[in-house]
Structure formats: C-alpha cells, structure tokens
Coordinates of C-alpha atoms in Angstrom, one line a residue:
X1345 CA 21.8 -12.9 -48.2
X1346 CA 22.6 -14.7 -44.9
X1347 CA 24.5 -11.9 -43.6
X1348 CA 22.0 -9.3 -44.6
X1349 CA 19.4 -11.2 -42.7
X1350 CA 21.7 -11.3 -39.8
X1351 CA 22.5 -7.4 -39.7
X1352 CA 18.8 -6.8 -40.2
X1353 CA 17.7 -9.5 -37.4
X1354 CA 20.9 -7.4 -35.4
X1355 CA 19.0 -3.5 -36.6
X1356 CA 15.7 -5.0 -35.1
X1357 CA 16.8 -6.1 -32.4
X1358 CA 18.5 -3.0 -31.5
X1359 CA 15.5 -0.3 -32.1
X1360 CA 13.1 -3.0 -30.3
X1361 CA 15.4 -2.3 -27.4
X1362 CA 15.4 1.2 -27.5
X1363 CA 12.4 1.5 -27.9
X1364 CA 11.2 -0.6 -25.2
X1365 CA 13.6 1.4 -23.1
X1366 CA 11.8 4.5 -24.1
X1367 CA 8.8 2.9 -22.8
X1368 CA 10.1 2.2 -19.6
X1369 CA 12.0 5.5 -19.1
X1370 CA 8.7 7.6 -20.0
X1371 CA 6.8 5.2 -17.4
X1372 CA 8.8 5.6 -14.3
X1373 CA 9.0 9.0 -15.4
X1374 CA 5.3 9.9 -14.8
X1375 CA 5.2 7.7 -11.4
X1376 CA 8.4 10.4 -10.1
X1377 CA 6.9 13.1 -10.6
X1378 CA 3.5 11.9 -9.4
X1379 CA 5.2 10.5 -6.7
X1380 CA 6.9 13.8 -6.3
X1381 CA 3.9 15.6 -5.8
X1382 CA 2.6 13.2 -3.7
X1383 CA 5.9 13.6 -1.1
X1384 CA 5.9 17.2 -0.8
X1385 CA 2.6 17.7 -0.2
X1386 CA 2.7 15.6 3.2
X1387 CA 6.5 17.0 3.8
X1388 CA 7.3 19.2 6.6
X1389 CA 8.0 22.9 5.5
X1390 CA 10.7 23.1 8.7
X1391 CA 12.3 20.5 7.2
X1392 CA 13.6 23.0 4.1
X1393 CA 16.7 24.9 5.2
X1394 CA 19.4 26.1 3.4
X1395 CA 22.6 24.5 5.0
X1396 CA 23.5 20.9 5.3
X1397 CA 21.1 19.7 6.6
X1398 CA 19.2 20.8 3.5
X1399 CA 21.6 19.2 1.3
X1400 CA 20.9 15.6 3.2
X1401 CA 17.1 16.0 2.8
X1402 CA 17.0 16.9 -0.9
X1403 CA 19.1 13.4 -1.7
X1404 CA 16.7 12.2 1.0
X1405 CA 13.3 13.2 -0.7
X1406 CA 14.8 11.8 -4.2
X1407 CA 15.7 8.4 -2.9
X1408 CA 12.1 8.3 -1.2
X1409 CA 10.2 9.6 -4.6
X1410 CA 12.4 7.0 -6.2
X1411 CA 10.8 4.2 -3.8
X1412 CA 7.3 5.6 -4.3
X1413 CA 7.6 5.4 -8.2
X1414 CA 8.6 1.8 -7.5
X1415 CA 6.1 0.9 -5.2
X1416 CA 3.4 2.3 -7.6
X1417 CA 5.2 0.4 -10.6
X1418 CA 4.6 -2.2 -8.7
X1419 CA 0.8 -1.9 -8.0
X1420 CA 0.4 -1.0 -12.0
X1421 CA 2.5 -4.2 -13.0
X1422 CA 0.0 -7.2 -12.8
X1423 CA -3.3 -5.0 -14.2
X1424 CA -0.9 -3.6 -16.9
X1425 CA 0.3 -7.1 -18.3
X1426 CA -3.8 -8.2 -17.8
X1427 CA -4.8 -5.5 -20.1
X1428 CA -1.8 -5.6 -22.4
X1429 CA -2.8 -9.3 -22.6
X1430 CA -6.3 -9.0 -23.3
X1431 CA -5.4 -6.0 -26.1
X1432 CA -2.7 -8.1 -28.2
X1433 CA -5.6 -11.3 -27.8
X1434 CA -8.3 -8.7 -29.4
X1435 CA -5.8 -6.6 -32.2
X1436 CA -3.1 -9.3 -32.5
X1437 CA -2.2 -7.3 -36.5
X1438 CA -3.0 -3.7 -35.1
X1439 CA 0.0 -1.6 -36.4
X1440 CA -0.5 0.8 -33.6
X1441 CA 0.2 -1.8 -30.8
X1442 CA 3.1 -3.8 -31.9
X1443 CA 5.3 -1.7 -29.5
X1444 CA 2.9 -3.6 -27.2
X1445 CA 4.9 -7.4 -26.8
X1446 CA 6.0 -9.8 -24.3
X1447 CA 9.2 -8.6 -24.5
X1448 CA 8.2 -5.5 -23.1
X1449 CA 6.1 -7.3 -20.4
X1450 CA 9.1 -9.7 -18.9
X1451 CA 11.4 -6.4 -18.6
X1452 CA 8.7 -4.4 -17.1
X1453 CA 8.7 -7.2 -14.5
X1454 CA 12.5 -7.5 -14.2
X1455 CA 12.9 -4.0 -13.5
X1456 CA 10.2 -3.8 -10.8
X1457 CA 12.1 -7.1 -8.8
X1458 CA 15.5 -5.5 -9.0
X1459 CA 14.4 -1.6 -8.5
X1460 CA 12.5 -3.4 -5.7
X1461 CA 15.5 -4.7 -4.3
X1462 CA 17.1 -1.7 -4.9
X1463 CA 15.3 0.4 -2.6
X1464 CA 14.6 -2.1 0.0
X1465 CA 18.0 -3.2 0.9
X1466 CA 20.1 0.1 -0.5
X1467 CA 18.4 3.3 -1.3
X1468 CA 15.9 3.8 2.2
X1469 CA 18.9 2.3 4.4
X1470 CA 20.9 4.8 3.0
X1471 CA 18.4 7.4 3.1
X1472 CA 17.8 6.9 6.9
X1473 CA 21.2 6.3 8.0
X1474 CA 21.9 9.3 5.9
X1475 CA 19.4 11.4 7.2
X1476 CA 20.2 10.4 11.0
X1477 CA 24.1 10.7 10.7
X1478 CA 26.5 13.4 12.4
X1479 CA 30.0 12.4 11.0
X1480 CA 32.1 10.3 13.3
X1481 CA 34.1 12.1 16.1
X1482 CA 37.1 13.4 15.2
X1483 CA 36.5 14.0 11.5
X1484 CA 35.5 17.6 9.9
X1485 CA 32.1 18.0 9.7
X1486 CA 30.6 18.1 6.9
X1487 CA 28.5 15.7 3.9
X1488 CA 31.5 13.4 3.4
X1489 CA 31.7 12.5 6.8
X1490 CA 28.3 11.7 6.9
X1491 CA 28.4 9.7 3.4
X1492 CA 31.7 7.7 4.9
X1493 CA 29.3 6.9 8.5
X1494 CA 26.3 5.6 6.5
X1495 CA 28.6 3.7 4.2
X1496 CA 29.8 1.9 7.3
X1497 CA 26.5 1.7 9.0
X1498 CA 25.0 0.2 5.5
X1499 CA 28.3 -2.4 5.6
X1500 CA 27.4 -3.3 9.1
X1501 CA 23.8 -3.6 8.5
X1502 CA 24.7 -5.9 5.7
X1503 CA 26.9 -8.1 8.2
X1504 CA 24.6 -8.5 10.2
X1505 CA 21.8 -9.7 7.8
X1506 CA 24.0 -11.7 6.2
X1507 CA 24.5 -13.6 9.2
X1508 CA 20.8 -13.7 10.5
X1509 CA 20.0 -15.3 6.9
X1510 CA 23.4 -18.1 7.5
X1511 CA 21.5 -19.1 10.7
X1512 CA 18.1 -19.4 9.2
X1513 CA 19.4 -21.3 6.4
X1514 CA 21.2 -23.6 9.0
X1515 CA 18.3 -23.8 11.0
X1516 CA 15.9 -24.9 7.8
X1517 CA 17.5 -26.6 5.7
X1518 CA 21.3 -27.4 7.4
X1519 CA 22.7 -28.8 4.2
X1520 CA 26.1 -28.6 2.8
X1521 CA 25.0 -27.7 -1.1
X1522 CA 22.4 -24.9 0.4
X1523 CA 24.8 -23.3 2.7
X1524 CA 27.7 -23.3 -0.4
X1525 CA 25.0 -21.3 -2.2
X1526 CA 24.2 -18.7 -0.1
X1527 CA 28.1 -17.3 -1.2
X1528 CA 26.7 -16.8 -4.6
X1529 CA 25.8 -13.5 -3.9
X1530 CA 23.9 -12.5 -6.8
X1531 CA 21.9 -15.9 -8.2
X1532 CA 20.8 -17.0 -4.8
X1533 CA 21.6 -14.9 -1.8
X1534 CA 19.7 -11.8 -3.0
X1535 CA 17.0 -14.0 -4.1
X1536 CA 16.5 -16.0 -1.1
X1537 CA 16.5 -13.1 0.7
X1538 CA 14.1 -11.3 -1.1
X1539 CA 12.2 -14.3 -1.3
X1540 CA 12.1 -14.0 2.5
X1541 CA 11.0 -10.2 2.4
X1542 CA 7.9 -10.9 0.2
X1543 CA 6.9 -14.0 2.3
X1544 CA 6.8 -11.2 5.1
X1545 CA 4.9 -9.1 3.0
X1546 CA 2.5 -11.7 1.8
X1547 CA 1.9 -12.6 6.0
X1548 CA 2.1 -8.7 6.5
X1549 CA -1.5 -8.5 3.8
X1550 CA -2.9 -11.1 5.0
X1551 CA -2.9 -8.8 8.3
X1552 CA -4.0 -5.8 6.6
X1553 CA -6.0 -6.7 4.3
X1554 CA -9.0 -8.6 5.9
X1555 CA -9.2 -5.6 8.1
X1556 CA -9.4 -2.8 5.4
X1557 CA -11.9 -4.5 3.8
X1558 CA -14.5 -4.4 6.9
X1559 CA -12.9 -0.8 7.3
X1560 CA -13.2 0.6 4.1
X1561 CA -17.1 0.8 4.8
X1562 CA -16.8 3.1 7.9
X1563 CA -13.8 5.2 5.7
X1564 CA -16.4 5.5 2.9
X1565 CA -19.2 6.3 5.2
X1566 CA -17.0 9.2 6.9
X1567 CA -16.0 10.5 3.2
X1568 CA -19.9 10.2 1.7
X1569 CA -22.9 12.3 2.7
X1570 CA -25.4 9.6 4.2
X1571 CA -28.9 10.0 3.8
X1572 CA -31.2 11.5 6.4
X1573 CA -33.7 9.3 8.0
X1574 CA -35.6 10.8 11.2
X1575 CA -33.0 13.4 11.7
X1576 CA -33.3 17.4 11.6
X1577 CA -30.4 19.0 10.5
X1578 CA -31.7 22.5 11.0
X1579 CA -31.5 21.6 14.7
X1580 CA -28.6 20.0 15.4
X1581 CA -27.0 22.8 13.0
X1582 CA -28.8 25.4 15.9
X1583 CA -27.6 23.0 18.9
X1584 CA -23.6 23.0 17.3
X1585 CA -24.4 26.6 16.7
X1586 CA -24.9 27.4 20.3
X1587 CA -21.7 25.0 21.8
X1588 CA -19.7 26.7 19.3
X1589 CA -20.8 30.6 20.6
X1590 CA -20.6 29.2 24.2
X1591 CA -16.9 27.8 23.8
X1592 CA -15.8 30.9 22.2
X1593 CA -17.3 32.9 24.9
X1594 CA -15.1 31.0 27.5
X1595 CA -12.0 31.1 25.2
X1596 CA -11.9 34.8 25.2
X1597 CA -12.4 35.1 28.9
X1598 CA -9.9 32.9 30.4
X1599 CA -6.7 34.8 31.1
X1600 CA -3.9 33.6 29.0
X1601 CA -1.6 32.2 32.0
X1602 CA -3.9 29.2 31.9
X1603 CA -2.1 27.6 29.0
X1604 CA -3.6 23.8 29.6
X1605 CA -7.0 25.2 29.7
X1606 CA -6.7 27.3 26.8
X1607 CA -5.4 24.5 24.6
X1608 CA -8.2 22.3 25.6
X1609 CA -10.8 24.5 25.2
X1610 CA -9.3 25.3 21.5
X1611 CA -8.8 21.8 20.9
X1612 CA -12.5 21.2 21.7
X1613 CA -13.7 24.6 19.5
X1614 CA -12.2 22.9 16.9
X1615 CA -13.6 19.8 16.9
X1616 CA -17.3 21.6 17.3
X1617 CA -16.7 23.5 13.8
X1618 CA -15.0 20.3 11.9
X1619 CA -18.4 18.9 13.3
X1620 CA -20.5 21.9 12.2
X1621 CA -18.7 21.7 8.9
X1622 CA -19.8 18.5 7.9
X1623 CA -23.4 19.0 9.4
X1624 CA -23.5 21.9 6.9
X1625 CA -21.9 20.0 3.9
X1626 CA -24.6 17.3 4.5
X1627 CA -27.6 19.7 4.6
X1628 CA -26.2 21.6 1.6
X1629 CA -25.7 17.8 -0.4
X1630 CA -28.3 17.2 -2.9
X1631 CA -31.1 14.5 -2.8
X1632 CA -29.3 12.1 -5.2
X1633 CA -26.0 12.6 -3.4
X1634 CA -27.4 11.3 -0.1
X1635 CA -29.6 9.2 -1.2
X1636 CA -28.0 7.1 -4.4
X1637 CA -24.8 7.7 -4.3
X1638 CA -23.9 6.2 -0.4
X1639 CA -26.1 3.1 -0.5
X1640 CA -24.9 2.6 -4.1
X1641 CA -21.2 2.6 -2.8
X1642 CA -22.2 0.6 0.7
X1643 CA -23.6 -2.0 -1.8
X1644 CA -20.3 -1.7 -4.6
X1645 CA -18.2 -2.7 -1.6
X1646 CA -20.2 -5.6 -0.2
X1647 CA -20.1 -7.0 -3.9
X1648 CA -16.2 -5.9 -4.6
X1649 CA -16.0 -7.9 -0.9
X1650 CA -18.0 -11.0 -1.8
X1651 CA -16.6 -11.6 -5.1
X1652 CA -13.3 -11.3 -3.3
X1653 CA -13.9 -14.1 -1.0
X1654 CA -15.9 -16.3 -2.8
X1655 CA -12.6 -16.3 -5.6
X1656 CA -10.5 -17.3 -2.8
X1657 CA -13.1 -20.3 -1.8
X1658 CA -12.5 -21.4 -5.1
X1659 CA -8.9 -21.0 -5.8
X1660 CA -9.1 -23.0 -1.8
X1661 CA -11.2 -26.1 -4.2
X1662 CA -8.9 -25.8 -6.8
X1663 CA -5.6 -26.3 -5.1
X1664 CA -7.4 -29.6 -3.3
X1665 CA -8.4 -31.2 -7.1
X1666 CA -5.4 -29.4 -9.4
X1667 CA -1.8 -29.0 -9.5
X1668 CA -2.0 -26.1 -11.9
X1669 CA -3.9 -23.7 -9.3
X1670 CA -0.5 -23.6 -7.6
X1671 CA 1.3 -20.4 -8.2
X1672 CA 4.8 -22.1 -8.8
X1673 CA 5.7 -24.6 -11.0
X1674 CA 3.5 -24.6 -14.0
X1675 CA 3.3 -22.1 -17.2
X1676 CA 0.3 -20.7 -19.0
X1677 CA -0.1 -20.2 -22.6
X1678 CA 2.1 -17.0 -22.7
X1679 CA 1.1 -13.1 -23.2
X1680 CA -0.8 -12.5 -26.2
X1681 CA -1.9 -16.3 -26.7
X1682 CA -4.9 -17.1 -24.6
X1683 CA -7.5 -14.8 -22.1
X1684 CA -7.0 -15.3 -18.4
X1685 CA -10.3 -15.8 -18.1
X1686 CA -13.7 -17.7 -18.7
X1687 CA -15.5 -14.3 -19.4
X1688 CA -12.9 -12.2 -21.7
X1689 CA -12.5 -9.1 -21.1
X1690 CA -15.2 -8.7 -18.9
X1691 CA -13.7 -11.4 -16.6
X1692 CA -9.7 -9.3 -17.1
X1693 CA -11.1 -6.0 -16.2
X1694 CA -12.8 -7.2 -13.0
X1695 CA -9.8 -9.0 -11.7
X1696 CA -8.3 -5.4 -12.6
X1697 CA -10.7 -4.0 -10.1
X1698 CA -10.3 -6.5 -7.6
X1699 CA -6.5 -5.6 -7.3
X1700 CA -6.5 -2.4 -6.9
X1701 CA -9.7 -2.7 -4.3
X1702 CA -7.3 -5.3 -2.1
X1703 CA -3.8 -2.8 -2.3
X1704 CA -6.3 0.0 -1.6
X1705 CA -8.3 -2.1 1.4
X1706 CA -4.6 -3.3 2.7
X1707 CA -3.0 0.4 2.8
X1708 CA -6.1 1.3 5.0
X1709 CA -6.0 -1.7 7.0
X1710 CA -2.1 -0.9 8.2
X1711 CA -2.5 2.2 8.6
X1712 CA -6.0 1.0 11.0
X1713 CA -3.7 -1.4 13.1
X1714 CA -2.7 0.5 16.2
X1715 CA 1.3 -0.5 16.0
X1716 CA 1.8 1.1 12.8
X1717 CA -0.9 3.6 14.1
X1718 CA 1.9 6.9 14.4
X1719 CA 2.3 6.1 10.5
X1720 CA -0.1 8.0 9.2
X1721 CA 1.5 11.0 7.2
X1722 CA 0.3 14.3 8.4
X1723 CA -0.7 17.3 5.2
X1724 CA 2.8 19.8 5.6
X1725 CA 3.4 17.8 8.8
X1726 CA 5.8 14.5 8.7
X1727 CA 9.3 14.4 9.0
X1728 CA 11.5 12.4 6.4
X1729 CA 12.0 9.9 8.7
X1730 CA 8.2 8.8 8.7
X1731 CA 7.8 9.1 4.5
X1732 CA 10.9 7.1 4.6
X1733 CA 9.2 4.8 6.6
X1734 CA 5.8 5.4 4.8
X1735 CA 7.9 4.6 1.7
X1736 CA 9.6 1.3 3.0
X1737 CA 6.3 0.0 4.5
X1738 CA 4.6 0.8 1.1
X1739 CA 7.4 -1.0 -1.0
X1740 CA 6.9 -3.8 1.1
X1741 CA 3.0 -4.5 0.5
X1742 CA 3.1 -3.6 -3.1
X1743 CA 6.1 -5.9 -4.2
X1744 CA 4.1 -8.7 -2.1
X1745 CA 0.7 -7.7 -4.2
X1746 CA 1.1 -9.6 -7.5
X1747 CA 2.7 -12.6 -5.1
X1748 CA -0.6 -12.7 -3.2
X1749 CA -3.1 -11.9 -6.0
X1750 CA -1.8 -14.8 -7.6
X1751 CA -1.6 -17.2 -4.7
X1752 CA -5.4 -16.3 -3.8
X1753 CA -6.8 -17.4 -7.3
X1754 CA -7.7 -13.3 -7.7
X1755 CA -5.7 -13.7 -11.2
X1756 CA -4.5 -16.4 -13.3
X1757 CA -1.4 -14.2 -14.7
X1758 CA 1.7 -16.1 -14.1
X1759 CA 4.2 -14.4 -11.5
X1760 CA 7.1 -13.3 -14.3
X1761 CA 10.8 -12.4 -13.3
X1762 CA 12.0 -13.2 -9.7
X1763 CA 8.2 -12.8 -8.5
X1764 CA 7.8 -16.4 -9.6
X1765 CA 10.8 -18.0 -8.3
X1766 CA 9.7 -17.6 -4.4
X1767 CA 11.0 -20.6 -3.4
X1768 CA 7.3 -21.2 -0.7
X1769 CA 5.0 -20.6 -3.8
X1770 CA 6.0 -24.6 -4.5
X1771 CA 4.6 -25.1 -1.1
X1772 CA 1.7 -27.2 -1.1
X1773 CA 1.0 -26.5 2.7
X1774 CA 2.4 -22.7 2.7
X1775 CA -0.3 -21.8 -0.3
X1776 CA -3.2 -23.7 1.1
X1777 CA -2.9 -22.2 4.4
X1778 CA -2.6 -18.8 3.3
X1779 CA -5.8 -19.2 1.1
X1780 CA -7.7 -20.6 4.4
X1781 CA -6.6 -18.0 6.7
X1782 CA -7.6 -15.3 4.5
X1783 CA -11.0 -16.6 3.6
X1784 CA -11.8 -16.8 7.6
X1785 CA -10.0 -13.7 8.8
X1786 CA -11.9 -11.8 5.9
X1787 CA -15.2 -13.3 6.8
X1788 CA -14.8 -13.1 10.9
X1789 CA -14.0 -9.1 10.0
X1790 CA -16.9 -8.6 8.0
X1791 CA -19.5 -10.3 10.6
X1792 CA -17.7 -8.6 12.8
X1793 CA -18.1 -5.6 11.5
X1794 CA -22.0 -5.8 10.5
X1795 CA -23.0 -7.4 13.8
X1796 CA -21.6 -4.6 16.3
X1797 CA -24.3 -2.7 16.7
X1798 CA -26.2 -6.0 17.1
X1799 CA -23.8 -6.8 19.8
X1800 CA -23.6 -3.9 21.6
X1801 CA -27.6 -3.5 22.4
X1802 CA -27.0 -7.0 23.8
X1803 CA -24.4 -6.0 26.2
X1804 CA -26.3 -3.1 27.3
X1805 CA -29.0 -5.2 27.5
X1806 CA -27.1 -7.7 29.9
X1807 CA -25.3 -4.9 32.0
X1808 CA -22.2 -6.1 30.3
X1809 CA -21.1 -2.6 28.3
X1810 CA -19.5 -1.4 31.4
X1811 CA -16.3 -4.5 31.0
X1812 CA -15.8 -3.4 27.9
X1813 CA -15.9 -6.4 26.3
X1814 CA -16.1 -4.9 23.1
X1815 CA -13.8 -2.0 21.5
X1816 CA -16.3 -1.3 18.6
X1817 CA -17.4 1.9 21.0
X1818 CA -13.8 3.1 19.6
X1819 CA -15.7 4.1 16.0
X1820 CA -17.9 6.7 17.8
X1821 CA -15.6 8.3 19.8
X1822 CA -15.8 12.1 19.8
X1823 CA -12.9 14.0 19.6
X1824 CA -10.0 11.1 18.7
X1825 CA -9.3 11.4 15.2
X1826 CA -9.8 7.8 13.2
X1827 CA -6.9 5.2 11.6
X1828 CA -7.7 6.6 7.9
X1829 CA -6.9 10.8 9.1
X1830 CA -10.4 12.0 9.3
X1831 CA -12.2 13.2 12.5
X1832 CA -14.8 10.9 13.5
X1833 CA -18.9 12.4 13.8
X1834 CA -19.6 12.7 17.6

C-alpha cells in the first residue's frame, strides 16, 4: 500500500507539473504574440531587407518581443496572484479552479525573476551588440563573424561589470565573508546584482512616476473631447479654414529651388489641418461625450491620484508603529488562506487598479522627462536600436513595479521568488525614505500642476513672464509635438 501511495503521490506530482507548465507556456505565449504586434507596428519598414542584415534584425525583433512578453509578465504578475488569491479565498472546493494553486503562483514568480535576468543582462546585450557588429578585421564576413564579435563584446561587458560590482562591494561593505561570496556566481552574484538593478529601478519610478501622474491629466485632456464653454467652433473652424487656403496658396507658388521654405511652410500646413482635424472631431462629438465623459475622467484621475497618496501616508504611519509594514522580513498567511485586504474583494480589485494606474502614470512620466525624451517610438518609424532600448528601459520599470507597489503600502501581497530577497527591502531607512520622497514629489507635481495657470496670471501680472521663470508655457506651445506623441492645440 505504501508504495502505491508513493507512485500515486509520484503520478500527481508529475501531471501537476505539466500542467502548470502548460499554463505558463500558453501565458507567455499570448504576451509574444501581443507583444509581436506591438513591435512591428512601431518598426521601421527600411529596416526589412533581404540579406544579412535581414538575418541580424529578425533574431533581433525575437529577442526584443521576448523582453516585451517579459516585461508585460511582469506588470500582470502582482494583480494576477491578488485575483488568484481572492478567487481560491471565495471557491476554495470549486473543481474548475484547482489548476489555480500556490504552486502555480511561486513559479509564475520564479520565472519572471530569472527571464528578467535573462533579458537584462543576456538577450538585449546580445541583441545590440548583435545588431551594431561588422565582424572583426581580417575574418570573412558574414553572421558568424558577427556572433563570435558580440560573444566577445558580451565577455568584456561582463568583465567589466563584474569588476564595477567587486569595487562597490569593497566600498560598502569591505568584508572578507561578502567579498568570498560574490564568487558564487549563481546564489549571490546574480542576485546582488540584480538586486542592485531593481534598486535603480525602484529610484528610476520614483522619477517617473510622480510626474506621470500630474501628466496624465494633460495626456487625457489631449485624447478626450472637452466641453465647450464660451467658444464657437463654427468660427474658429472658418478662421483654420482660411490659414489653411492661404498656406496652400503660398505652397504652390514658391518655386521648388527654395527647399527650406518649402519644408517649413509644409511643416506648418500640416500642423493647421492636425489642428483643423481635431476642431472638427470636437464639433462632430456628442453632448454626453463632451460633457460627461471628460470631467468624469478629470475627476477618476484626481481620485485614482488621491487614493494613491493618501495609501502611501499610511503605509509612511505604519512603518513608524509596525515592523510588519516592512516589505522584507516578515510572511503573510499564504495564497489562498487570508484576503489582502480590510474590504475583500472590493479592497483586491482596487489595489488591482491602482497598479496598473502607477505602471501606466510611470511609462508616461519617462517618456515626459526630456533625457529619455528621443525615446518615444515613432508608428513604422524607429530603428531596432530604439525598441531595443524601448524594450530594456521597459524591463527595467516593470521588474521594479511589484518591488515598489509593495514598499509603498499600495499592496499587502508579499514580494515571492527573488523579488523578496532585495537585500535594501530590510532597510529601515532605505523604505522610509522612499515612502517620504514619493508622497512629497507626488504632491509638489500635482500643486504644481493645478496652480500654473494661477501662477502664470501672476507673473504677467508682475512683469515677470518675460524671465521665464516658469516652463509651464511649454504645454501650449504650437507646433512642438508633446512627451506622450500627440500634437499639442495651438
């Protein structure tokens, strides 16, 4: 009987495995080819030859969709283990949801740290190497040249971290036991330095993200029709009417051999019609649409906004009076056993909604900041190397999501696999810090953001608009295109 048991205990084990790698494989599968889709719609057409060069963008595009299906694993990870707790808490007998286990959550988890590790430190520096590489002089030409020069560039690159992380570690903590450890490659090199990687991804949020919440009202404002108080539409539809007709009439009489002129008149014809375009969509919107739907969204924000901040105030309280608010160090009932939070459900699906508002507020906020400006992918315009770029950039903030939606009191899910092993998440000081500086960064962007107008009547009013002390005049400029891809109204 004993060793029936054990050969049955040894058959369940195996189709739970199987099927929990079915699971996986059909998941990831729908985020490629999303992903996919995604990539070659913002791909450059140019970039599809048929030589070599078409060879090293085809292994190119893969690797990147690859990194895009992680990266969106990774943004799915924490709300799917919220739901998938709340479901097995509700039906914990339902037949049709055993498939549905913990077992299945912790490798979920597991396979977004190491496919995140992966990409970040071998698939898009062999993509970009590969992309840029010619084959080292002297050798035939051709794709194992260029496989054996990014093999070497990858081994130098990996020299070279390797030694920047030997002189961190010396500099932090100059120990003889930690620098023994950093030769254990896999158990703690590759940990510490991802560790280090999502610590720059949780300071690289905390950049983005105040920011792309004060700009995600001006994105939705240029996306919505807004309503129309004291303005005629029939008119400034006549006016736009006119510029257009007077443009075109100076476009077709300027001799071609004035190239500069030409392109700058066509340049401004185009920004007339874009212009004329949206005057039309808004006078062709119905009364609902500019009248409900806007200030319905304008006030969905400020509450998606408030709720935000006001969590991290209290998570900020919590971390003064509790050692269980930190996000290291202490273990919660387990998946299945106990809600997340006070209100059920309810309370699960709005921390659901909060997550993807702050990954969709950060992705416009970097793409707002004016370094990582030249980011933004262009529709059947942008090179691999920017949606490899694109790709790394968006790795980076989605593997540091679940870290920071954690350590800002947004969730109460514990951090599974190597995403709760970040050596600073023990940090008392680290934690608090990060709390505080996003609670005032959010809050100086948002009165920021709602007092410019305010502020700049008073330094009209004082004579003071011609310093330029403020650079909120940079959200009404006419012709420059904004952060988020759309042309800004004139």
């Amino acid at each position: 009987m004993e060793g029936q048991d054990e050969v049955s205990a040894r058959e369940q084990h195996f189709h739970s495995q199987v099927r929990e790698s079915t699971i996986c494989f059909l998941l990831f599968a729908i985020l490629y080819v999303v992903s996919y889709f995604i990539i070659t719609r913002y791909k450059r057409k140019s970039d599809e030859q048929e030589d070599e060069d078409a060879i090293v963008n085809r292994i190119s595009l893969s690797l990147s969709t690859f990194t895009l299906a992680v990266s969106a694993g990774a943004v799915l990870l924490l709300p799917f283990s919220i739901i998938s707790n709340e479901i097995l808490l509700s039906f914990p007998q339902n037949y049709y949801i055993q498939w549905l286990n913990g077992s299945l959550i912790h490798g979920l988890w597991n396979l977004a740290s190491l496919f995140s590790n992966l990409c970040l430190f071998v698939l898009m520096p062999f993509a970009f190497f590969f992309l840029e590489s010619e084959g080292f002089a002297g050798l035939k030409k051709g794709i194992r040249a260029r496989i054996l020069e990014t093999l070497v560039m990858l081994i130098l690159l990996a020299l070279l971290i390797l030694g920047i992380v030997w002189v961190a570690s010396a500099l932090i903590d100059n120990d003889a036991a930690s620098m023994e450890s950093l030769y254990d490659l896999w158990e703690f090199y590759l940990p510490y330095l991802y560790s280090c990687i999502s610590l720059m991804g949780c300071l690289l949020l905390l950049l983005c993200t105040p920011v792309g919440l004060s700009r995600m009202f001006t994105v939705m404002g240029q996306l919505l029709v807004k309503p129309t108080i004291l303005e005629d539409l029939d008119e400034q539809i006549y006016i736009i009417t006119l510029e257009e007709e007077a443009l075109q009439r100076r476009l077709n009489g300027l001799s071609s051999s004035v190239e500069y002129n030409v392109m700058e008149l066509e340049q401004e014809l185009e920004n007339v019609k874009t212009l004329k375009t949206k005057l039309e969509r808004r006078k062709n919107a119905s009364a609902w649409e500019r009248n409900l739907v806007y200030p319905a969204v304008m006030v969905l924000l400020l509450i998606e906004t408030s709720i935000s901040v006001l969590l991290v105030a209290c998570n900020i309280l919590c971390l003064l009076v509790d050692e269980t608010a930190m996000p290291k160090g202490t273990r919660g009932p387990g998946i299945g056993n106990a809600s997340l939070s006070a209100f059920g459900f309810v309370g699960a699906a709005l921390e659901i909604i909060l997550i993807f508002y702050l990954m969709v507020s950060s992705v416009v906020g970097f793409y707002s900041l004016r370094f990582f400006g030249n980011f933004i992918p262009k529709k059947d315009d942008t090179t691999m190397t920017k949606i490899i770029g694109n790709c790394v950039s968006i790795l980076v903030l989605s593997s540091a999501l679940p870290v920071m939606s954690r350590t800002l009191g947004i969730t109460r899910f514990d951090l599974l696999g190597d995403f709760g092993r970040f050596n600073w998440l023990g940090n008392f000081y680290i934690v608090l810090s990060y709390n505080l500086l996003f609670a005032i960064v959010t809050t100086l962007c948002l009165v920021r953001k709602f007092t410019s107008a305010v502020r700049e009547e008073l330094f009209k009013a004082l004579g003071l608009h011609k310093l330029h002390l403020s650079n909120t005049s940079r959200d009404t400029e006419t012709t420059k295109p904004s952060a988020n891809g759309h042309q800004k109204a004139l």
